[in-house]
PDB file of C-alpha atoms and ligand atoms in Angstrom:
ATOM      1  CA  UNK A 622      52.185 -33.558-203.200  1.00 83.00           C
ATOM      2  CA  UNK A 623      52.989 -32.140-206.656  1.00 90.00           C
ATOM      3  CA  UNK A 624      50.301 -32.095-209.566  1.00 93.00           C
ATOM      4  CA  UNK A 625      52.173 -35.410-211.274  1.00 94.00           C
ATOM      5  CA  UNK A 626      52.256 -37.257-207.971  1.00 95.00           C
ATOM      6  CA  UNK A 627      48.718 -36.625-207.141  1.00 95.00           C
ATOM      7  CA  UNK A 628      47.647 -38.115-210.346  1.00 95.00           C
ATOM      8  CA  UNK A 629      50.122 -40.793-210.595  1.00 95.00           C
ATOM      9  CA  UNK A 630      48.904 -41.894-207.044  1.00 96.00           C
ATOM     10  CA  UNK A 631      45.262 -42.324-208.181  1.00 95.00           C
ATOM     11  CA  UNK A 632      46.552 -45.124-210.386  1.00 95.00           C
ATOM     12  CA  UNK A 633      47.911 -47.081-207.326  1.00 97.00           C
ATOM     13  CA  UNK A 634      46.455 -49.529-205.778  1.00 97.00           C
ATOM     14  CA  UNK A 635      45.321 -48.577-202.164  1.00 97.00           C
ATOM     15  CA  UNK A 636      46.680 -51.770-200.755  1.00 98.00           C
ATOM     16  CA  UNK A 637      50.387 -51.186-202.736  1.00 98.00           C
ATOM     17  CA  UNK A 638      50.380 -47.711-201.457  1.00 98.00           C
ATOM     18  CA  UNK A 639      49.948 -49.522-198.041  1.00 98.00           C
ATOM     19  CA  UNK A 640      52.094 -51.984-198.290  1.00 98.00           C
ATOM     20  CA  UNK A 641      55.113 -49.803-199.570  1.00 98.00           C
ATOM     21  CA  UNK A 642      54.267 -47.787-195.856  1.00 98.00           C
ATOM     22  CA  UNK A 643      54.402 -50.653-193.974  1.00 98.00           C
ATOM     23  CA  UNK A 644      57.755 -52.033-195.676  1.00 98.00           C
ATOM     24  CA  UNK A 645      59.435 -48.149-195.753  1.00 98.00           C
ATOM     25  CA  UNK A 646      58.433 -47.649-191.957  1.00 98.00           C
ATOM     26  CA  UNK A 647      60.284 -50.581-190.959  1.00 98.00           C
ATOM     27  CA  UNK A 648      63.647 -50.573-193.044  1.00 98.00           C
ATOM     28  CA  UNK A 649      64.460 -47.284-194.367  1.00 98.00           C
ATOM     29  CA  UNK A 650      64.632 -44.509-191.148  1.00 98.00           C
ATOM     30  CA  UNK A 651      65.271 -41.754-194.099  1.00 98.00           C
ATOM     31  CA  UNK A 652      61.310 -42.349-194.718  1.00 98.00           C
ATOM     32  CA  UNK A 653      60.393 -43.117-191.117  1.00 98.00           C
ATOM     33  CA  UNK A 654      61.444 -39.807-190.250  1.00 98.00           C
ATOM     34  CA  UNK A 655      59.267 -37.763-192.882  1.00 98.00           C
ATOM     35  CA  UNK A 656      56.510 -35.941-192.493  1.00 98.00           C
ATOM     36  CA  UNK A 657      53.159 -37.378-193.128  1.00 97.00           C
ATOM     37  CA  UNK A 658      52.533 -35.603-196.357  1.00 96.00           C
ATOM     38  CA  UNK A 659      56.534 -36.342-197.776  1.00 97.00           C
ATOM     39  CA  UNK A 660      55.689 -40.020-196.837  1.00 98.00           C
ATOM     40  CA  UNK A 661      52.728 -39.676-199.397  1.00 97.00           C
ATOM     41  CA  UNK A 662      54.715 -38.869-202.096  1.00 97.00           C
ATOM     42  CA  UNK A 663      57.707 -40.975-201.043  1.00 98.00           C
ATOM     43  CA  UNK A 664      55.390 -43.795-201.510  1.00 98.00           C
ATOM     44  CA  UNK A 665      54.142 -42.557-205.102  1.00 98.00           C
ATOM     45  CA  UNK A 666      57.818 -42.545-206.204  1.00 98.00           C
ATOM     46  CA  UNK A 667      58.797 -45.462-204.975  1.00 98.00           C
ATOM     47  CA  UNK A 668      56.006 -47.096-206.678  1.00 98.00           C
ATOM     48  CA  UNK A 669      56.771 -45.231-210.269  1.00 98.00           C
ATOM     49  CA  UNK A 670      60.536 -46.481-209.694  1.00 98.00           C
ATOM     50  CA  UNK A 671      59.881 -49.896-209.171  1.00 98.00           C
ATOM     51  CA  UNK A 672      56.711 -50.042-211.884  1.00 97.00           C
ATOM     52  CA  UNK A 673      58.915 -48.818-214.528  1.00 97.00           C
ATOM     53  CA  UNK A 674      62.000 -50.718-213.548  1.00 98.00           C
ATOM     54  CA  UNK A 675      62.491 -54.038-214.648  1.00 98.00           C
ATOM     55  CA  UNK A 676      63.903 -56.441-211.316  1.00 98.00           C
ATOM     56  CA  UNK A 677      65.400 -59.447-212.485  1.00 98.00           C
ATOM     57  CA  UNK A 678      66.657 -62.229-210.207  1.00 97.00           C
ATOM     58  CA  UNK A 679      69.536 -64.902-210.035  1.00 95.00           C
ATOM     59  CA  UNK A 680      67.719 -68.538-210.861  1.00 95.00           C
ATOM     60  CA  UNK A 681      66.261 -69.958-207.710  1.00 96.00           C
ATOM     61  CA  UNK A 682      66.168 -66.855-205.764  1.00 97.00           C
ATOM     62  CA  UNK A 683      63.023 -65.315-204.870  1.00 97.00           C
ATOM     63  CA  UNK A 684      63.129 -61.585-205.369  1.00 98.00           C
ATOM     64  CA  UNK A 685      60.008 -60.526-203.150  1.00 98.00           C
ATOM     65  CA  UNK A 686      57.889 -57.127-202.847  1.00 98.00           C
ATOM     66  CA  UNK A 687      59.442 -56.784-199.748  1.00 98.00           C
ATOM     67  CA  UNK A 688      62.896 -56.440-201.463  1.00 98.00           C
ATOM     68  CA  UNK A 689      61.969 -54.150-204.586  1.00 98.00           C
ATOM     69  CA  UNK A 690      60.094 -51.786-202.544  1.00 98.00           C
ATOM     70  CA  UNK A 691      64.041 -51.694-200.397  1.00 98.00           C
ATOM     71  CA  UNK A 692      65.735 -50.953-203.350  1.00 98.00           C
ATOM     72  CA  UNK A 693      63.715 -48.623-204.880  1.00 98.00           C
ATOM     73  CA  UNK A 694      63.649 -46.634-201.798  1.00 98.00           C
ATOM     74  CA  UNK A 695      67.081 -45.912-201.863  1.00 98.00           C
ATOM     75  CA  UNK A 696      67.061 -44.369-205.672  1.00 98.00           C
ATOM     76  CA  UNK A 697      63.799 -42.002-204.557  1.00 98.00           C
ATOM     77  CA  UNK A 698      65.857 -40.935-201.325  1.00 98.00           C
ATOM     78  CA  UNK A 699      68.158 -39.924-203.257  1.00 98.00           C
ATOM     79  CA  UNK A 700      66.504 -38.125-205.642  1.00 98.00           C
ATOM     80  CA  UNK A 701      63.692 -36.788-202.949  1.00 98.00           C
ATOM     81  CA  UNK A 702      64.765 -33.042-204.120  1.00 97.00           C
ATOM     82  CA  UNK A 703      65.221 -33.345-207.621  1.00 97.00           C
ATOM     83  CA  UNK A 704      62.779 -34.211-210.426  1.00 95.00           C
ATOM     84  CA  UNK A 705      63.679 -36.887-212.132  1.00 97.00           C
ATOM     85  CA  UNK A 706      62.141 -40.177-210.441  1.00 96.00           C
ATOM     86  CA  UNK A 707      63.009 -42.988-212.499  1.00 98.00           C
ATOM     87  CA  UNK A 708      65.990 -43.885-214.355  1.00 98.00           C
ATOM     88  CA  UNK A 709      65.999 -44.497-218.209  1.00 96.00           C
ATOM     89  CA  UNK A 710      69.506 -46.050-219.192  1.00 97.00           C
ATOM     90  CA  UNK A 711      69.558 -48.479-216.258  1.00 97.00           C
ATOM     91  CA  UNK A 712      66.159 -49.277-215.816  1.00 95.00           C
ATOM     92  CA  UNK A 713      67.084 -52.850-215.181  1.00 98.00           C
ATOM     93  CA  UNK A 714      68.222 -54.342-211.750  1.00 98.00           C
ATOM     94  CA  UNK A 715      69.457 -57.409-211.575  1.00 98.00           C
ATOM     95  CA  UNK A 716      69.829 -58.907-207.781  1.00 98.00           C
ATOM     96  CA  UNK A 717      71.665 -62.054-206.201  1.00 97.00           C
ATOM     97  CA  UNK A 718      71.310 -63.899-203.234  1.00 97.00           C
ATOM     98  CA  UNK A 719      75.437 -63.578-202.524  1.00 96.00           C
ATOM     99  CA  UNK A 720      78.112 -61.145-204.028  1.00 96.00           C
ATOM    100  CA  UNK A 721      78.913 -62.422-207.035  1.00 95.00           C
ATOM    101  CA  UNK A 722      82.028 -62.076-209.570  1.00 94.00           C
ATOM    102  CA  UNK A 723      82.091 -62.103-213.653  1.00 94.00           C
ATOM    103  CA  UNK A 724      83.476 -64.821-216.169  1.00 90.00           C
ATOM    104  CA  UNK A 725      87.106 -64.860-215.598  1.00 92.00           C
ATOM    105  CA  UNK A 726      87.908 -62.560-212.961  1.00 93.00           C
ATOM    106  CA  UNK A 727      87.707 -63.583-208.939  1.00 92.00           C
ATOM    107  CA  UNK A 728      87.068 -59.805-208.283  1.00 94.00           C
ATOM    108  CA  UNK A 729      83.760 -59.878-206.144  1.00 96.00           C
ATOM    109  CA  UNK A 730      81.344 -57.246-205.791  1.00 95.00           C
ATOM    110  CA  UNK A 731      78.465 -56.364-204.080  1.00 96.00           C
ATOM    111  CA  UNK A 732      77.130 -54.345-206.532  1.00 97.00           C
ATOM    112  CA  UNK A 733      78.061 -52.415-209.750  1.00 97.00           C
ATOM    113  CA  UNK A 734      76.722 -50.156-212.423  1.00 97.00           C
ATOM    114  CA  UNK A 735      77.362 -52.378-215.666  1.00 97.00           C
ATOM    115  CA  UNK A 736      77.419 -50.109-218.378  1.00 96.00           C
ATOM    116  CA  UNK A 737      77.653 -52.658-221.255  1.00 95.00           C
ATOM    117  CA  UNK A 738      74.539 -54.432-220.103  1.00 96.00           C
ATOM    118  CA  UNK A 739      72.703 -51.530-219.001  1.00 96.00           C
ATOM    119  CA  UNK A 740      71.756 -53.363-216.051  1.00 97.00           C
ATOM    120  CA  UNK A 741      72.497 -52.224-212.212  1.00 98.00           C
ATOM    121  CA  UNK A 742      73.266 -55.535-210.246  1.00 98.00           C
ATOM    122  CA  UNK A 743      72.836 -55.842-206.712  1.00 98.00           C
ATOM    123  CA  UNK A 744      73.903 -58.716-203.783  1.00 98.00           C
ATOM    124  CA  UNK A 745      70.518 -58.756-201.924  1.00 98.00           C
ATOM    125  CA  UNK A 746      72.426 -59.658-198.083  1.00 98.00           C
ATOM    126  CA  UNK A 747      75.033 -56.050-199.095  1.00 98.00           C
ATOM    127  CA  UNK A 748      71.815 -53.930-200.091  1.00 98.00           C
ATOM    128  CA  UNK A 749      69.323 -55.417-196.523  1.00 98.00           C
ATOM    129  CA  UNK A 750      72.962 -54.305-194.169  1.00 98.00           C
ATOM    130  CA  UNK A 751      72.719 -50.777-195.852  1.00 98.00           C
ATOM    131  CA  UNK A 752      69.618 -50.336-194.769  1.00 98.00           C
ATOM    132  CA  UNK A 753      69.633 -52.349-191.215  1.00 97.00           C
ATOM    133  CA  UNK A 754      72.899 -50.748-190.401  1.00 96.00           C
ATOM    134  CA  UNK A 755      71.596 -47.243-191.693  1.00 95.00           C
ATOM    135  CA  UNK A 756      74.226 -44.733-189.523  1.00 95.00           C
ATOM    136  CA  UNK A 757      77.940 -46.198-190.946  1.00 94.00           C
ATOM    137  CA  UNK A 758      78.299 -44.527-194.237  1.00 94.00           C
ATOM    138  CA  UNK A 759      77.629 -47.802-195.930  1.00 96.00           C
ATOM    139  CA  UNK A 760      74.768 -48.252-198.677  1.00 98.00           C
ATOM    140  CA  UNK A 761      75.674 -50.363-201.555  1.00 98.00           C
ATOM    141  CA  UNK A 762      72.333 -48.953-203.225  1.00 98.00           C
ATOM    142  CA  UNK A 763      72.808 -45.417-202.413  1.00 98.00           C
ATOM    143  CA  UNK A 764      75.900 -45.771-203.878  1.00 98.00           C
ATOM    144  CA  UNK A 765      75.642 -47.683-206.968  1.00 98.00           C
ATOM    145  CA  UNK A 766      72.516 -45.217-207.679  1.00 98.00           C
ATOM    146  CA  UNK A 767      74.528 -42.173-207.225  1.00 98.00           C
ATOM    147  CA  UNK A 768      76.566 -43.801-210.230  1.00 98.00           C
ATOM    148  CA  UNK A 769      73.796 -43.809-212.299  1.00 98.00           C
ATOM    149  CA  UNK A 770      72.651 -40.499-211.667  1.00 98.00           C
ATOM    150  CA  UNK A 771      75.787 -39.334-213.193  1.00 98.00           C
ATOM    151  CA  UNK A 772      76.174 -41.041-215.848  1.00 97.00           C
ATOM    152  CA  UNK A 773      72.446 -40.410-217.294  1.00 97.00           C
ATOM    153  CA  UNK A 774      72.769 -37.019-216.079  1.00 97.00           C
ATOM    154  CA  UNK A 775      75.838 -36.657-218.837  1.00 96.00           C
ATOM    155  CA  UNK A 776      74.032 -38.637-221.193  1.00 95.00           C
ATOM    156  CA  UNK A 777      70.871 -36.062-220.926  1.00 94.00           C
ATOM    157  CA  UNK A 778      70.537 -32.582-223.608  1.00 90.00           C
ATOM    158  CA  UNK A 779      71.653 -29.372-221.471  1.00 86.00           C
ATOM    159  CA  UNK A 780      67.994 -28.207-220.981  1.00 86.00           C
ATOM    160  CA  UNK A 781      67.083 -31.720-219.633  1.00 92.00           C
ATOM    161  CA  UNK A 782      69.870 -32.209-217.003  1.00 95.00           C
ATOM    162  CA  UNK A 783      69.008 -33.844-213.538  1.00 96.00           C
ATOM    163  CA  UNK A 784      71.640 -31.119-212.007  1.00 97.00           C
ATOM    164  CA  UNK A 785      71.884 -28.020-211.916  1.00 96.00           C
ATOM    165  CA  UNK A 786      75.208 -27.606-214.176  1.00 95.00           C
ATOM    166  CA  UNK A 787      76.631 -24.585-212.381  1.00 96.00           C
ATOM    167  CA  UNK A 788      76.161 -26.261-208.870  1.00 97.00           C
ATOM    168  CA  UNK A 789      77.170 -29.987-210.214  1.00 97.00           C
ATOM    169  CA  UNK A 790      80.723 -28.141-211.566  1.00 97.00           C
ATOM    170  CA  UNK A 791      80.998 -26.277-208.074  1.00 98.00           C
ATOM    171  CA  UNK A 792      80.847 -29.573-206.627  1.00 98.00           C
ATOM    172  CA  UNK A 793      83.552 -31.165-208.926  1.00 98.00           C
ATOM    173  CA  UNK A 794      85.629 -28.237-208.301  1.00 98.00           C
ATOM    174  CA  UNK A 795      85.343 -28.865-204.018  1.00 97.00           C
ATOM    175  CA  UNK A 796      85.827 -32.571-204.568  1.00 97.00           C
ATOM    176  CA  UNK A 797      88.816 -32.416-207.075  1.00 97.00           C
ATOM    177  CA  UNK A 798      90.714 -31.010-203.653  1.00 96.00           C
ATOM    178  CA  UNK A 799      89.213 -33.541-200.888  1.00 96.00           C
ATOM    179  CA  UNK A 800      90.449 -36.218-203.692  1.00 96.00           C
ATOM    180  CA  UNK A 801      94.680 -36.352-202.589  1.00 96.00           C
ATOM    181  CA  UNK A 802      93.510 -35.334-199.125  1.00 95.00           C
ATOM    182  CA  UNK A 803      91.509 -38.284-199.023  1.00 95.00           C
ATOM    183  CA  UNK A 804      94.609 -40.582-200.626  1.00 95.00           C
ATOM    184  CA  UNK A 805      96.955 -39.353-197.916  1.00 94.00           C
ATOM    185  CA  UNK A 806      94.797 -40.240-194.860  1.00 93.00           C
ATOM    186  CA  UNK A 807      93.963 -36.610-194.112  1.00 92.00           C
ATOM    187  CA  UNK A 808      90.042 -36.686-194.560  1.00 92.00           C
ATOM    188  CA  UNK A 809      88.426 -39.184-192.422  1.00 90.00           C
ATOM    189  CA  UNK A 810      84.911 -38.238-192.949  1.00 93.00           C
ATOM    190  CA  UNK A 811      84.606 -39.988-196.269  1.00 93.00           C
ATOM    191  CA  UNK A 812      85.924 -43.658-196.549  1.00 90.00           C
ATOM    192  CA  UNK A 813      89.187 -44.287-198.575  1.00 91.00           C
ATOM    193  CA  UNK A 814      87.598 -45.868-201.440  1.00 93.00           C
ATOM    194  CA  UNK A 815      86.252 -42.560-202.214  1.00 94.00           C
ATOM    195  CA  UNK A 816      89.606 -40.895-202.970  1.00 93.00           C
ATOM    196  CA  UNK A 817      89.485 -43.624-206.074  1.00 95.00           C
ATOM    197  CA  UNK A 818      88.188 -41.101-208.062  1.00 97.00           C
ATOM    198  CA  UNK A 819      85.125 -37.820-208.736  1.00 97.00           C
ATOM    199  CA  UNK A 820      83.061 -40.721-209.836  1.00 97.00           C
ATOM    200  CA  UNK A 821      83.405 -43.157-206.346  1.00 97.00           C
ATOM    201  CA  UNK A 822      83.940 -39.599-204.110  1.00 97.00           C
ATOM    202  CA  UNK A 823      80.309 -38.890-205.406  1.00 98.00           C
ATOM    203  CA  UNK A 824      78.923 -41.918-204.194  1.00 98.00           C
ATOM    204  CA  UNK A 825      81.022 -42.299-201.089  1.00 97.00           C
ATOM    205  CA  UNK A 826      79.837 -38.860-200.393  1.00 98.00           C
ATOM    206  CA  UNK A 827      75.886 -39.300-201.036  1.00 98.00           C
ATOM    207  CA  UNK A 828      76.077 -42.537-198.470  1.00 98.00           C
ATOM    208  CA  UNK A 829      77.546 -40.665-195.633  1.00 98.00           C
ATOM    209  CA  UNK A 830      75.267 -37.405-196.610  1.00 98.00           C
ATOM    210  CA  UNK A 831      72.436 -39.618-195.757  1.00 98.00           C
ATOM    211  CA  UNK A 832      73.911 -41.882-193.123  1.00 98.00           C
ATOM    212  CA  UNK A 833      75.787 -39.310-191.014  1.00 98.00           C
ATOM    213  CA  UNK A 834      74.553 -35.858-192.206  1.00 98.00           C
ATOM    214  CA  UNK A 835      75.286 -34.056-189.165  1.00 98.00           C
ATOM    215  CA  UNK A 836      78.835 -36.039-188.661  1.00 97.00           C
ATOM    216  CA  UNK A 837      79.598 -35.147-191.961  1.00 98.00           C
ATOM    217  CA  UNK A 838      78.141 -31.159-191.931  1.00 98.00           C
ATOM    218  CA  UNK A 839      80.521 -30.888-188.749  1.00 98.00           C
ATOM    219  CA  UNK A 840      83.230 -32.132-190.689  1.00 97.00           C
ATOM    220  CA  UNK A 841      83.058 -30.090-194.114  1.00 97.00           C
ATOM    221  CA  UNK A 842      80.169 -27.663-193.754  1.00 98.00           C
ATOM    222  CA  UNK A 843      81.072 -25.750-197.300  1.00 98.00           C
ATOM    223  CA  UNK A 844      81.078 -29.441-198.968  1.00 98.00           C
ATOM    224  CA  UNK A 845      77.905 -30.489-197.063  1.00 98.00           C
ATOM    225  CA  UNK A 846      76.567 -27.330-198.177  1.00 98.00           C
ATOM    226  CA  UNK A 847      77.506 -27.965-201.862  1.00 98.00           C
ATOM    227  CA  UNK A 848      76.181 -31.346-201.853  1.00 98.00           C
ATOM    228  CA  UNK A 849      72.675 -30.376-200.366  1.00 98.00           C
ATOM    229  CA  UNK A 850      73.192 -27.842-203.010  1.00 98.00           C
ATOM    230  CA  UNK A 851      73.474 -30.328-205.887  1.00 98.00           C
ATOM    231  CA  UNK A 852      70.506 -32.732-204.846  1.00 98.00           C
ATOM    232  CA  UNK A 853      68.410 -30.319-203.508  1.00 98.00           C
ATOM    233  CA  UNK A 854      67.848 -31.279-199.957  1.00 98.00           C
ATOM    234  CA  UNK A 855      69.355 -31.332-196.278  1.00 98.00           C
ATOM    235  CA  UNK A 856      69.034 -34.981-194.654  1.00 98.00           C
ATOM    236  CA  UNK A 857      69.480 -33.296-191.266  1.00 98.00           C
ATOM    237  CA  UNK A 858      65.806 -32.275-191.591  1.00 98.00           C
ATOM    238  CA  UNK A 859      64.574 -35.603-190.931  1.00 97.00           C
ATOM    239  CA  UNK A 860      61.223 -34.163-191.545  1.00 97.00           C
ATOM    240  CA  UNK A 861      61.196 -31.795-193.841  1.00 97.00           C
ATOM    241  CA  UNK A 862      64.986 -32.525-196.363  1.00 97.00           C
ATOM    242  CA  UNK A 863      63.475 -30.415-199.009  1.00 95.00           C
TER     243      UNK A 863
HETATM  244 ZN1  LIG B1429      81.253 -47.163-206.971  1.00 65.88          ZN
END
């Protein structure tokens, strides 16, 4: 564990670190399949995320431990190879017991990164199938992470960037072609929503990178490559990503 971790974990309660094991082990197989010491400071992140992140709930629904300690998770898989470990634009995450639609529009959604409010909202039943069903490419909070990643990566000085600029552009570059490729049926790793556009290839891309990392490396090995390249770890070392 890193010099921050190892002092950030003698703030947390034995019990918490414990208890974030316990819930991990059972619902996210990224962490069940880590190493011993990589579980350690899994469970130190997880705990920074979800102590500086403020979880709101829809009235009347009961927004457990259980359920942070989920969603959190998915933000410090993500992020596993990188440093930054908690976000500071959307630091609030607002979750519902259904999906749920806003004033005036009978789109509804799952989850989304509201930029006006600041706040990332979440349907609790979309984010616990993510994780049960964790080998189909589908992770409503891997994906509406990955979205804020971006977008407080571009908000960030030069110097302070979560990506590495050069490797962040190569990627662009890669997924600017898979883009009309994607549109015309002719790249089936990736679902079609992700030929909407960079922003939803990015996510679409990080959910299958962790769901089907070996599906996907066997499809597009130079754009698996690029993508382990940009977060700075390779899924298909369960044990060891980074
Ligand atoms: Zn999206």
């Amino acid at each position: 564990m890193n010099i921050k971790y190892s002092v950030v974990s003698l703030f947390l309660k034995k019990s918490s670190k414990q208890e974030c094991h316990e819930v991990l082990s059972k619902w996210n197989t990224y962490y069940a399949g880590l190493t011993e010491k990589h579980q350690e400071s899994f469970v130190v992140r997880t705990l920074l995320f979800l102590n500086n992140t403020d979880f709101k709930a829809k009235e009347g629904f009961e927004l457990t431990t259980e359920m942070k300690l989920v969603i959190s998770s998915a933000f410090v898989q993500i992020t596993f190879g990188l440093s930054q470990d908690v976000l500071t634009i959307f630091n609030t995450i607002f979750v519902s017991p259904t999906s749920y639609s806003y004033a005036g529009s009978n789109v509804f959604y799952n989850g989304d990164v509201n930029t006006a409010t600041q706040r990332v909202n979440f349907s609790w039943p979309a984010v616990e199938e993510g994780f049960v069903i964790a080998d189909d490419s589908l992770n409503i909070a891997i994906h509406e992470f990955s979205h804020c990643l971006i977008i407080e990566n571009a908000k960030k000085s030069y110097l302070a960037r979560t990506f590495n600029e050069n490797d962040l552009n190569e990627w662009k570059a890669l997924a600017a072609k898979k883009i009309p490729l994607i549109r015309e049926g002719n790249y089936k790793i990736f679902r079609d929503y992700g030929g909407t556009n960079l922003m939803e290839l990015f996510a679409t891309t990080l959910e299958t990178f962790f769901e089907q990392p070996h599906e996907f490396y066997s499809y597009a090995p130079t754009f698996y490559r690029m993508t382990a390249k940009v977060l700075k770890q390779d899924p298909r070392n369960k044990k060891n990503p980074k």
